[in-house]
Coordinates of C-alpha atoms in Angstrom, one line a residue:
X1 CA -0.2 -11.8 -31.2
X2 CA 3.3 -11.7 -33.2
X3 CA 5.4 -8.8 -33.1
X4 CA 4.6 -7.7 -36.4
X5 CA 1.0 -7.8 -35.6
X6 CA 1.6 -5.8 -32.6
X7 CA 3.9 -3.3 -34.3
X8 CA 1.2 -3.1 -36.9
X9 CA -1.2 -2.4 -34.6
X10 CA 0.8 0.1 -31.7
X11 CA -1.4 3.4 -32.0
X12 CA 1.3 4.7 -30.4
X13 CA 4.4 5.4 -33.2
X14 CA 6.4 5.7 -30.8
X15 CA 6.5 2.5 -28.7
X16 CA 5.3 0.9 -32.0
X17 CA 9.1 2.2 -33.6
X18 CA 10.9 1.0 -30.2
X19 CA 9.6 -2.5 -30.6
X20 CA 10.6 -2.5 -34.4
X21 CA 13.6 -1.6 -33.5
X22 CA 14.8 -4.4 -31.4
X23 CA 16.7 -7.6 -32.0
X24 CA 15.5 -11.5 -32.0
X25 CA 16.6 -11.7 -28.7
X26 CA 14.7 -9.1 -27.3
X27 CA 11.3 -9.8 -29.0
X28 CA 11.3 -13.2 -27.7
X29 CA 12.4 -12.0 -24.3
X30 CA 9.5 -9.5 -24.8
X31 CA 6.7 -11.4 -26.2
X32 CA 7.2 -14.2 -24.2
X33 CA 4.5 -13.6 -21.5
X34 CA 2.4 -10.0 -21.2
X35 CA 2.1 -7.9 -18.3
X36 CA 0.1 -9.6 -15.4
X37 CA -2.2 -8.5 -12.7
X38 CA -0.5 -8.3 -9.9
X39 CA -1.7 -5.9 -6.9
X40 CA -5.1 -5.1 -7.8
X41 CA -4.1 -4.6 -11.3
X42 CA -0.7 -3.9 -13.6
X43 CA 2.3 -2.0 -12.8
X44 CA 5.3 -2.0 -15.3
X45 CA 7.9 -0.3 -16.7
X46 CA 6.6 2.4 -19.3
X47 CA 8.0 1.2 -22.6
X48 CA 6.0 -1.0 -25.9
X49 CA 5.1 -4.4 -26.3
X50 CA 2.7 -6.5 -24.0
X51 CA 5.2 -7.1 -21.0
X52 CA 5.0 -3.3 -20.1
X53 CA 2.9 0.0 -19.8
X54 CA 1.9 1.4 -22.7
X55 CA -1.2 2.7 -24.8
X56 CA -1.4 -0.4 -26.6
X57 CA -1.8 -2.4 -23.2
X58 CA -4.1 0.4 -21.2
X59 CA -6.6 0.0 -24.3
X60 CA -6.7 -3.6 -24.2
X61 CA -6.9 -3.8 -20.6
X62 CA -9.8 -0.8 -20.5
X63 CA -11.6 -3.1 -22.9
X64 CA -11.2 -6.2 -20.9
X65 CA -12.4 -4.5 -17.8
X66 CA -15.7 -3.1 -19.9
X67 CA -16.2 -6.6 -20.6
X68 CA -16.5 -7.6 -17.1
X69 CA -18.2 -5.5 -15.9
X70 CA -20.9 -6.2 -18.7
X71 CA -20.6 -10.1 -17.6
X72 CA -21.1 -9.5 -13.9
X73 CA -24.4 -7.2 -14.8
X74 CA -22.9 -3.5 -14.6
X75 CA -23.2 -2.8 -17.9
X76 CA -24.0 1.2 -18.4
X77 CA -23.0 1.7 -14.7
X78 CA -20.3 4.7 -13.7
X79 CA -16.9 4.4 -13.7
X80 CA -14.1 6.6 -12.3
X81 CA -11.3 7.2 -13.9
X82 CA -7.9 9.1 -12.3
X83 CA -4.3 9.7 -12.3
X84 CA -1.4 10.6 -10.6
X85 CA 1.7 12.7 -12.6
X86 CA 3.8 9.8 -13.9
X87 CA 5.5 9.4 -17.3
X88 CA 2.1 8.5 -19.7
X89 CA -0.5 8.9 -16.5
X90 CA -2.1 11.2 -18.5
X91 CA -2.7 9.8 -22.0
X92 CA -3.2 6.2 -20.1
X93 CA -6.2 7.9 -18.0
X94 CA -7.7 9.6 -21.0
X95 CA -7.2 6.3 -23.0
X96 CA -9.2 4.3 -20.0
X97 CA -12.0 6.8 -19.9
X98 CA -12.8 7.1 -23.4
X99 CA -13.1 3.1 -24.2
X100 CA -15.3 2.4 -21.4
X101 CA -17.3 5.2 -22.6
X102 CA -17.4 3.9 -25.8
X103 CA -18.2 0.4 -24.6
X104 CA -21.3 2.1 -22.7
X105 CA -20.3 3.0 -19.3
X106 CA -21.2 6.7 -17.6
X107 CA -17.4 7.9 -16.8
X108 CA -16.2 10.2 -14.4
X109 CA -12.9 11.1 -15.2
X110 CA -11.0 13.5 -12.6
X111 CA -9.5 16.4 -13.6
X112 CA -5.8 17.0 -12.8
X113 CA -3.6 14.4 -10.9
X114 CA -5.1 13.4 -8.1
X115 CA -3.9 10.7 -4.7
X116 CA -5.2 7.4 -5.3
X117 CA -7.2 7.7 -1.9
X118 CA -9.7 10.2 -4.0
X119 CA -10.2 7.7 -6.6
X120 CA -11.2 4.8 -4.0
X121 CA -13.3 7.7 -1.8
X122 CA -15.5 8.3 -5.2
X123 CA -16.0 5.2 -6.2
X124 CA -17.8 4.5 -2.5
X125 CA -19.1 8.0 -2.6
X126 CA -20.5 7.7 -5.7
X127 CA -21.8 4.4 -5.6
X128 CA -19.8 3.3 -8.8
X129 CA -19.5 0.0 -10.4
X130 CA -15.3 0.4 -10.6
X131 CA -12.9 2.4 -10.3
X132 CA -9.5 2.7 -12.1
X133 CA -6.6 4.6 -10.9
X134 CA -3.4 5.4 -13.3
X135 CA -0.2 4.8 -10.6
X136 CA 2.6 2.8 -9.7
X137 CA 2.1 4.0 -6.3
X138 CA 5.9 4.4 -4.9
X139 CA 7.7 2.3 -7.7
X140 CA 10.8 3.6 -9.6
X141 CA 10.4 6.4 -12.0
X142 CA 10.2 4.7 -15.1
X143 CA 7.0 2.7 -14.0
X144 CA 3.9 3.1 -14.2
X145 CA 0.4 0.8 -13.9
X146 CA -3.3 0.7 -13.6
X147 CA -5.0 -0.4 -10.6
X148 CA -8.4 -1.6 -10.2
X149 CA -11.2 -0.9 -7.7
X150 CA -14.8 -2.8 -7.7
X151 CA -17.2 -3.6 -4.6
X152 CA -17.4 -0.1 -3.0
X153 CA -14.3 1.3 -3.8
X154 CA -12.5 -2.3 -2.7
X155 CA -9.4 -3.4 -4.8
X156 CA -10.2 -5.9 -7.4
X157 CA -9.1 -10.3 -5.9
X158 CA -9.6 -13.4 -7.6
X159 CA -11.3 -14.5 -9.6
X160 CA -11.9 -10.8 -11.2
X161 CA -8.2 -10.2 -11.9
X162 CA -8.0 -13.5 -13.6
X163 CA -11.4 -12.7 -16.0
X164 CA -9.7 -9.0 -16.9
X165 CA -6.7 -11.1 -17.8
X166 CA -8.2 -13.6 -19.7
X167 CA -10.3 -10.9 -21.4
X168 CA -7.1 -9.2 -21.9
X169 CA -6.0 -12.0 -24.1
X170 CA -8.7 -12.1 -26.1
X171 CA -9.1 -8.5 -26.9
X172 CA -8.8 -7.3 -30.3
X173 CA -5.5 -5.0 -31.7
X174 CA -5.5 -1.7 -29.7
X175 CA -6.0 0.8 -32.6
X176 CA -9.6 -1.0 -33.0
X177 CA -10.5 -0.7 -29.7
X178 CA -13.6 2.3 -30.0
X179 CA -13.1 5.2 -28.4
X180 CA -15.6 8.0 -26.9
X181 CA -14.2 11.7 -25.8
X182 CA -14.8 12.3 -22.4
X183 CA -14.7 15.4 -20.7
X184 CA -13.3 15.9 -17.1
X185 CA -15.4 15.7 -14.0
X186 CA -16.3 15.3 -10.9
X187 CA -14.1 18.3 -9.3
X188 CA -16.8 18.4 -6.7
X189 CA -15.7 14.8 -5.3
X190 CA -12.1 16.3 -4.0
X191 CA -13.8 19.4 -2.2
X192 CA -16.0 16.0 -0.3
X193 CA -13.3 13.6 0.5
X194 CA -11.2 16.5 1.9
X195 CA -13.8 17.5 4.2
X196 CA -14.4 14.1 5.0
X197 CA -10.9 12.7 5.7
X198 CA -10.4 16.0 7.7
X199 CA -13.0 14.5 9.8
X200 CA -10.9 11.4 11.4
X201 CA -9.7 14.1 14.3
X202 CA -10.9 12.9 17.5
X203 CA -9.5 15.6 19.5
X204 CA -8.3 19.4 19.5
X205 CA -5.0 21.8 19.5
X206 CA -2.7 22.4 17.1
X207 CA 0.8 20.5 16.2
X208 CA 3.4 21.9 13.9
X209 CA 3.8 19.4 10.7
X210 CA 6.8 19.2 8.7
X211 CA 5.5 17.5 5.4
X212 CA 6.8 16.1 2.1
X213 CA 4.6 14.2 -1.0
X214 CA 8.0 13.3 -2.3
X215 CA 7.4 14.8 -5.5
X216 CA 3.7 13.0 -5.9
X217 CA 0.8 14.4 -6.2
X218 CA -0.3 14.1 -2.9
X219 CA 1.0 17.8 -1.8
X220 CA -1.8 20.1 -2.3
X221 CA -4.4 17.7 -1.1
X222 CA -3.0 16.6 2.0
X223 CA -2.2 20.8 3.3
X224 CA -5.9 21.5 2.2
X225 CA -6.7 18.4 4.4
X226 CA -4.7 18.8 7.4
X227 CA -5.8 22.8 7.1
X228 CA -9.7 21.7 7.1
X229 CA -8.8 19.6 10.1
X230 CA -7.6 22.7 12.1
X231 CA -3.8 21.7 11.5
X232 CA -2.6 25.3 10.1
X233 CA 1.1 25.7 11.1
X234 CA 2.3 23.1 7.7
X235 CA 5.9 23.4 6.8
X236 CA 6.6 21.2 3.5
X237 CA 9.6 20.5 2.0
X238 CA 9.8 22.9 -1.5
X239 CA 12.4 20.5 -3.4
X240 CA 9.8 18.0 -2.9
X241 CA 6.6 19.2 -3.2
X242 CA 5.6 19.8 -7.1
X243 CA 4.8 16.4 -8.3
X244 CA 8.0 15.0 -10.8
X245 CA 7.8 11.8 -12.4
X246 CA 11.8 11.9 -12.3
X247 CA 11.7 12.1 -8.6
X248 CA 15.2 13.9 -8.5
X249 CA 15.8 14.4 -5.0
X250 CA 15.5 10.5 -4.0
X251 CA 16.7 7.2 -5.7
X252 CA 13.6 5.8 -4.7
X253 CA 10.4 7.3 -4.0
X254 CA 9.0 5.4 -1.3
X255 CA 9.2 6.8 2.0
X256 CA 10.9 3.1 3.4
X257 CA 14.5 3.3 1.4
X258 CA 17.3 4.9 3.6
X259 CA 18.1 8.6 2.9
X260 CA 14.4 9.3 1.3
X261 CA 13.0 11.3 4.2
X262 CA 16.9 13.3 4.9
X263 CA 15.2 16.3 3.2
X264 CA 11.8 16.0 5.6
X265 CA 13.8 15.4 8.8
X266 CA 16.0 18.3 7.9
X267 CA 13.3 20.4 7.9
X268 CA 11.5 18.8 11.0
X269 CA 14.4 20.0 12.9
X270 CA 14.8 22.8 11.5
X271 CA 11.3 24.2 12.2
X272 CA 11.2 22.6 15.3
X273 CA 7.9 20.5 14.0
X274 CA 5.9 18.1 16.3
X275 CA 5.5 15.3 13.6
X276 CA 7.2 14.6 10.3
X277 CA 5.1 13.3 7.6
X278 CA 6.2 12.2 4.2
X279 CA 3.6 10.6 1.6
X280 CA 4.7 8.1 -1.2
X281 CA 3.6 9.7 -4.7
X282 CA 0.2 8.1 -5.2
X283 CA -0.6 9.3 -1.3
X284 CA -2.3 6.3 0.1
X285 CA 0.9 5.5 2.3
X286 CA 2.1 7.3 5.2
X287 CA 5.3 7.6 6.6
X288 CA 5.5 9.3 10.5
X289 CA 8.4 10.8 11.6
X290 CA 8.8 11.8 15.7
X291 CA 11.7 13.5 17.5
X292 CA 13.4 11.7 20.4
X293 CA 16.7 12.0 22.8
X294 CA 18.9 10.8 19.6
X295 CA 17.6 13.8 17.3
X296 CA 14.6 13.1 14.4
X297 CA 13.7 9.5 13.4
X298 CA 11.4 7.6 11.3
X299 CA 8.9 5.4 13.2
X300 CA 8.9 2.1 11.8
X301 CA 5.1 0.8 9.8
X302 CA 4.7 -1.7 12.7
X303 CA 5.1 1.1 15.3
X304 CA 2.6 4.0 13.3
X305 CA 0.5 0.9 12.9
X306 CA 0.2 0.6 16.8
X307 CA -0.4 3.6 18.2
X308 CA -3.5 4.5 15.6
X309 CA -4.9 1.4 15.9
X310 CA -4.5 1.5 19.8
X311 CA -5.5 5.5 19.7
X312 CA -8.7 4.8 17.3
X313 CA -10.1 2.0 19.4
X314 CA -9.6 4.2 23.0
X315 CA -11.5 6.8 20.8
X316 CA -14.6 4.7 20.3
X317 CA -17.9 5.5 21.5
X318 CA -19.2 3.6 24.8
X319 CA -20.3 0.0 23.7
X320 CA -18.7 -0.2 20.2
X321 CA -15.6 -2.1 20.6
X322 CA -17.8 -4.9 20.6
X323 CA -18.4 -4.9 17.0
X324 CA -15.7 -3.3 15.9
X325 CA -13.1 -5.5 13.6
X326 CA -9.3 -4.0 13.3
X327 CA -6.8 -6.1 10.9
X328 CA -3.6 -6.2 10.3
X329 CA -1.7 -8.6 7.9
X330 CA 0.2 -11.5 8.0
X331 CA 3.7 -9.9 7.6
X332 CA 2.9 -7.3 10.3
X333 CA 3.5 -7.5 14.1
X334 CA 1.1 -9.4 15.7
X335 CA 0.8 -6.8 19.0
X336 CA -2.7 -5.3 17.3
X337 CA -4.4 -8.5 17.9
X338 CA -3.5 -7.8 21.9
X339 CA -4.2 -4.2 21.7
X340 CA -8.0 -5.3 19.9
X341 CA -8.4 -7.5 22.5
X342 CA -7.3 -5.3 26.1
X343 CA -10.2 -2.8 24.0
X344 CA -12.9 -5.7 23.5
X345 CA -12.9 -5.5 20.2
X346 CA -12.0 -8.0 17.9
X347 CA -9.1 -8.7 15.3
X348 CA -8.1 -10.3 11.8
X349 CA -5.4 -11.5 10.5
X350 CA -5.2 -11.3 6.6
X351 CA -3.4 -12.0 3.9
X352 CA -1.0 -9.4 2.3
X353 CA -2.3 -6.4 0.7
X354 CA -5.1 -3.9 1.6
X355 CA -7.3 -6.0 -0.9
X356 CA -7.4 -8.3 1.8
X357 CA -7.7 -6.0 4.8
X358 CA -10.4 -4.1 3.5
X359 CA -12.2 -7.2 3.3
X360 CA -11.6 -8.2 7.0
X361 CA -15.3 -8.1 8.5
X362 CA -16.8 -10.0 5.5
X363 CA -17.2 -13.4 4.5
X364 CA -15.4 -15.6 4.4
X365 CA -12.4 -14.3 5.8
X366 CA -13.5 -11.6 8.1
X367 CA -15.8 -11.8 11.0
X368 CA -19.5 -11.3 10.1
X369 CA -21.9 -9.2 12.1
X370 CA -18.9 -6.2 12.6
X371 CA -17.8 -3.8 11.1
X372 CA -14.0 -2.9 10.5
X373 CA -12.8 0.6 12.2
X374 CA -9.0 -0.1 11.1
X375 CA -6.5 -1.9 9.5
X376 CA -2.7 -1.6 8.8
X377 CA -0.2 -2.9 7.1
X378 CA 4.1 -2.9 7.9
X379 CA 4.4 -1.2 4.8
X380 CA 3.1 2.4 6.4
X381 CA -0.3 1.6 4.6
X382 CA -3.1 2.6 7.2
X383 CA -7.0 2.5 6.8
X384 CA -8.6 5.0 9.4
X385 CA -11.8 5.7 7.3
X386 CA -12.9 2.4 6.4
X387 CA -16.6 3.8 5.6
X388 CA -15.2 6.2 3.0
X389 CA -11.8 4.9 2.1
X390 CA -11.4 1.3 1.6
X391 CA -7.8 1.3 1.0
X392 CA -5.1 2.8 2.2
X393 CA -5.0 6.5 2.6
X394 CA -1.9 8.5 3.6
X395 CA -3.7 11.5 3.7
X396 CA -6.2 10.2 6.3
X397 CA -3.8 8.2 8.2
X398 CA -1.7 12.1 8.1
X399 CA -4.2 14.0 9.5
X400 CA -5.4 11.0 12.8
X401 CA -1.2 11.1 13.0
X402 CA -1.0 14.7 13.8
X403 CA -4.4 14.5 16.4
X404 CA -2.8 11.0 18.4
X405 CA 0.3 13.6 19.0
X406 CA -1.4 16.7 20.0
X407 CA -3.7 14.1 22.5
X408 CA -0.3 12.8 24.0
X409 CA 1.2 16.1 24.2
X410 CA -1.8 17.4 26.3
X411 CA -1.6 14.3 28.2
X412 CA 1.9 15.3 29.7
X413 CA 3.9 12.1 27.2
X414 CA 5.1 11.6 23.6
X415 CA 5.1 9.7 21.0
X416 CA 7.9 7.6 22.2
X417 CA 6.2 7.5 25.9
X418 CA 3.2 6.1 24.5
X419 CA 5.5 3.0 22.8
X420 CA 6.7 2.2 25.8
X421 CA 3.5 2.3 27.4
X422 CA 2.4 0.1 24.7
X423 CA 5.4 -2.3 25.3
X424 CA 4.6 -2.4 29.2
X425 CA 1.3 -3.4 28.3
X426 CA 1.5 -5.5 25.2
X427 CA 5.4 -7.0 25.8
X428 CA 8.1 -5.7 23.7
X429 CA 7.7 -5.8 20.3
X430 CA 10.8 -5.9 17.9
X431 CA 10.3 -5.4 14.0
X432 CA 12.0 -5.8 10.6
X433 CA 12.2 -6.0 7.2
X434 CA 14.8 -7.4 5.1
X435 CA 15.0 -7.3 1.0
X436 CA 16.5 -8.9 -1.8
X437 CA 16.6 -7.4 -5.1
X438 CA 16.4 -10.2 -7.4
X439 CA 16.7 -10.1 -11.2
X440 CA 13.1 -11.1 -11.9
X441 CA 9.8 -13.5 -10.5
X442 CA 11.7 -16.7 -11.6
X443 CA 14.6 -16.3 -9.0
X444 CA 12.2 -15.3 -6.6
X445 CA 10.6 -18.4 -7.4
X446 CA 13.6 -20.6 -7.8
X447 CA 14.2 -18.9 -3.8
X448 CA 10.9 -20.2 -2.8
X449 CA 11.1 -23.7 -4.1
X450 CA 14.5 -24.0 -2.3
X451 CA 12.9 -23.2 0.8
X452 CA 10.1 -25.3 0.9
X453 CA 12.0 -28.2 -0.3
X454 CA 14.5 -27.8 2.9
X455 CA 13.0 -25.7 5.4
X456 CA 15.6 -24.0 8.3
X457 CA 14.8 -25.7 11.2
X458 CA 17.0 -23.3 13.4
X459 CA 17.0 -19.2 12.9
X460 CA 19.2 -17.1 15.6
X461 CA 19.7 -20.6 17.5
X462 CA 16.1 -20.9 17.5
X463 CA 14.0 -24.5 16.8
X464 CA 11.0 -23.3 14.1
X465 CA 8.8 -24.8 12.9
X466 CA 7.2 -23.8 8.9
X467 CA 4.2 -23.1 7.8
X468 CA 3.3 -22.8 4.0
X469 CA 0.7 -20.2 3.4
X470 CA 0.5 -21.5 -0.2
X471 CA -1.1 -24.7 1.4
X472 CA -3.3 -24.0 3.9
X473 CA -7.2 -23.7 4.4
X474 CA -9.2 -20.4 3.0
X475 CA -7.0 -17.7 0.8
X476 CA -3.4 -18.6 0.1
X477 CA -0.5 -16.6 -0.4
X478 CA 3.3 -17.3 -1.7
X479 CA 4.8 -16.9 1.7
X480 CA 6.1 -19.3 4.1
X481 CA 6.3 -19.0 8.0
X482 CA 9.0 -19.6 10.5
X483 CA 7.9 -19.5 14.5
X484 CA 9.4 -20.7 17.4
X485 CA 10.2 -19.4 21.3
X486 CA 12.8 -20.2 23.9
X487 CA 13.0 -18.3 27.2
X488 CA 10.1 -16.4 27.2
X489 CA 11.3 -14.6 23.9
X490 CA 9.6 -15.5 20.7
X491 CA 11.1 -15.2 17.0
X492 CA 8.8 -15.0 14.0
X493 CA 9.6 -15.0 10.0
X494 CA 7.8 -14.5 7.0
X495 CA 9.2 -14.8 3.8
X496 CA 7.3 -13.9 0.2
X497 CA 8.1 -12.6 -3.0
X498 CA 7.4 -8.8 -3.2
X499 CA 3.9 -8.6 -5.8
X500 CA 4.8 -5.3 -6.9
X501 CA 8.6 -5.1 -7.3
X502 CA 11.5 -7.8 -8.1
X503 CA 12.6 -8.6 -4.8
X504 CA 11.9 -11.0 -2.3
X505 CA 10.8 -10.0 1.3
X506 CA 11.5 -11.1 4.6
X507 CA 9.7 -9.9 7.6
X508 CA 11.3 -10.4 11.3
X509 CA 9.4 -10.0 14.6
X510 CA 10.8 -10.9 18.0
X511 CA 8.2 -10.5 20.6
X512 CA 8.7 -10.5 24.6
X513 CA 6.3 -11.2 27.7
X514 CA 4.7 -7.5 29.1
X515 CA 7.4 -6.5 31.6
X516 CA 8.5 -3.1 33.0
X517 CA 11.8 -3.6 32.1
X518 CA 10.7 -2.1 28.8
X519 CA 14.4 -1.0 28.3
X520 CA 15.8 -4.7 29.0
X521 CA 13.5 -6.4 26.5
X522 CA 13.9 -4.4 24.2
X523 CA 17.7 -4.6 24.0
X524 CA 17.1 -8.2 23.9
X525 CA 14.6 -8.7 21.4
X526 CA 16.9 -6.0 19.1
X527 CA 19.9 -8.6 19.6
X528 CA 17.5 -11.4 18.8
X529 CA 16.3 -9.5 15.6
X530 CA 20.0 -9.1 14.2
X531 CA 20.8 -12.3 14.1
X532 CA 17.3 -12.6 12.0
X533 CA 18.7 -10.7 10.2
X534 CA 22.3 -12.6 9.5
X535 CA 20.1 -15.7 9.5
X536 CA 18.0 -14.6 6.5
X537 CA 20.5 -13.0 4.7
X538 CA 22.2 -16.2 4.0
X539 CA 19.4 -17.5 2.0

């Protein structure tokens, strides 16, 4: 489609007057290649022309996901639809809903914005055919997107994102897409996924929670949660808490960047809480925060990740460990596989992204014959609910948070206590993450190539070895993989392009025999880790 076209056919005048108004320049740069599925679906900034989020694009993909849907025999099936509070969520979701309607579909379209955890919980719960979610999840402010559930509530992989994109292509202008009002529903569905995900408690006693959403929309559900799950004393940050698509308290809203849980902590230590909690907008991550001999600190993903899946799997009834599955993903520690296995129970290793892990007892990649009970990801995504949420869900992952520390509480130790019990038993594990913000996917790209074409063969002083995940047997994944060991200390790397954001990722793990010299190793491995750090840096 030409510009013009596209201009002519914007039933948006105000994008459509945005793209008339820019240079040669721009409209090439523009028009040169449209939004692509990424993470389960789009995610862009909110502005006109294809390369972005806008109404023109939401209609076009809307109709390209009615269509199939109608090829894969779902045709007249139920869809939900919801939102979250971002620049456009709200006309994009009413947009979605009323051209699958038109194109036949039974939609359920939430009212009000809602966490992207209820979306995924009604598609299972209801037994749709899809499900379709209006978020950019814990992207900057001016973004937005539209992410994709099929398969029980399961986010959308190959080859399904590449039909919706090809369909995409070949859909017609936007403003003759049909259209069908559709009134809001399904309120009902939020009063069952709060009683259910208050459910994941597996013990008793109450912990004081300091708690922020970070201006999402993940506020009122996760208090009415935590409240149903007997967790009453709730302190929550009130800067914070009204969902804002301008985020003003944060430069970024994800719960990860440096300085974006200062405001939580505060209060932590302020109302001398048990456990900080802070939610990325959308609410299907989960940040924990714990107090320790240095004053209030964020746990790292890798180190949440741990001590639920280790917590989950001691909480299992008699005989079930056996066919239980717990995954975690490539770019996160490798210590869960040791915890599965010192439970009996048995672990996979996925690719990135929860569209993977929620796939982790099925074929071909996950183990047939059990079921999953858990998976993580370094990223402070957790799945504690896998029968009613498969995806991440902060909410969920809040609310089995707050019961592991009132357990260890009563147990006479702490949060930090249980690591290092972990570390005694598992070996010292020491994790990071380092980013680099690059200007768009080519220089990711251009990163990439370099790398393959002339692999490091020493990191930190040690030998590695590489191993392309583009290139190997079953799913493959832009990401290479650096290992080696020396001393009874082992170093591990994994580089990829971010799928969500213009960066590209690096994720360090320096690992250390069990040992009660907990102390010791870890000092070590941290020393190990830095020069990771320098290493990676370079490139």
């Amino acid at each position: 489609m030409t510009p013009d076209e596209w201009i002519a056919h914007d039933p948006d005048p105000v994008t459509a007057a945005e793209v008339a108004g820019w240079d040669a320049a721009e409209l090439a740069e523009r028009f040169a290649a449209p939004l692509r599925f990424g993470t389960a679906g789009l995610r862009g900034p909110v502005r006109g022309g294809p390369d972005a989020m806008n109404l023109a694009v939401v209609l076009r993909a809307s109709w390209a996901v009615a269509q199939v849907l109608v090829a894969h025999r779902r045709a007249g099936s139920t869809v939900v639809v919801g939102r979250d509070a971002r620049h456009g969520s709200e006309d994009f979701a009413m947009a979605t809903a009323e051209v699958l309607a038109a194109a036949g579909f039974s939609v359920l379209r939430l009212p009000d914005p809602l966490p992207t955890p209820v979306v995924a919980f009604a598609v299972r719960e209801t037994g749709a055919a899809a499900g379709i979610q209006i978020t950019a999840s814990h992207n900057p402010a001016a973004d937005n997107g539209y992410k994709v559930y099929f398969d029980g509530g399961i986010q959308i992989i190959s080859p399904i994102d590449a039909e919706i994109e090809a369909a995409m292509a070949a859909a017609p202008p936007a403003d003759q897409i049909p259209r069908r009002p559709v009134p809001p529903g399904g309120g009902e569905l939020l009063a069952r996924y709060i009683g259910r995900a208050a459910m994941v408690r597996r013990y008793r006693g109450q912990v004081r929670v300091a708690l922020t959403p970070l201006h999402g929309v993940g506020g009122a559900t996760a208090v009415a949660v935590l409240r149903a799950a007997g967790f009453t004393d709730i302190h929550t940050v009130p800067s914070q808490f009204d969902p804002d698509p301008d985020f003003p308290t944060v430069t970024f809203p994800n719960p990860e960047e440096p300085g974006a849980a200062d405001a939580l902590l505060a209060l932590a230590a302020a109302v001398d809480a048990d456990i900080a909690i802070a939610l990325d907008p959308d609410a299907d991550r989960c940040a924990v925060g714990i107090c320790g001999p240095d004053g209030w600190r964020m746990l790292t993903g890798n180190e949440t990740g741990w001590l639920l899946g280790d917590y989950l799997l001691s909480r299992l009834p008699a005989g079930r460990a056996a066919g239980a599955v717990v995954a975690s993903s490539v770019v996160s520690s490798q210590m869960l596989a040791d915890i599965a296995q010192r439970h009996g129970a048995h672990h996979v290793e996925t690719l990135t992204g929860f569209k993977w892990l929620a796939r982790a007892d099925m074929p071909p990649i996950g183990r047939q014959g059990a079921a999953l009970v858990y998976a993580y990801e370094e990223a402070i995504g957790y799945c504690v609910d896998p029968d009613a949420v498969r995806d991440k869900d902060g909410i969920s992952a809040a609310v089995l948070a707050c019961d592991l520390v009132a357990a260890l509480r009563d147990r006479g130790t702490s949060v930090l206590g249980e690591l290092d019990e972990l570390a005694r038993r598992h070996g010292v594990h020491v994790t990071d993450a380092v980013s680099r913000r690059v200007a768009d996917i080519d220089e990711a790209a251009e990163v990439m190539t370099r790398l393959r074409a002339a692999p490091p063969r020493l990191l930190a002083g040690f030998t590695v070895t590489a191993t392309d995940l583009l290139h190997r047997c079953g799913p493959t994944t832009d990401a290479l993989q650096f290992t080696g060991e020396r001393d009874g200390t082992s170093v591990r790397v994994v580089v990829r392009p971010s799928g969500t954001e213009p960066k590209l990722k690096c994720y360090l793990e320096v690992s250390r025999a069990p040992s009660d010299d907990v102390t010791g190793n870890r000092a070590q491995a941290s020393r190990v880790c830095a020069a990771l750090e320098d290493a990676v840096r370079a490139w």
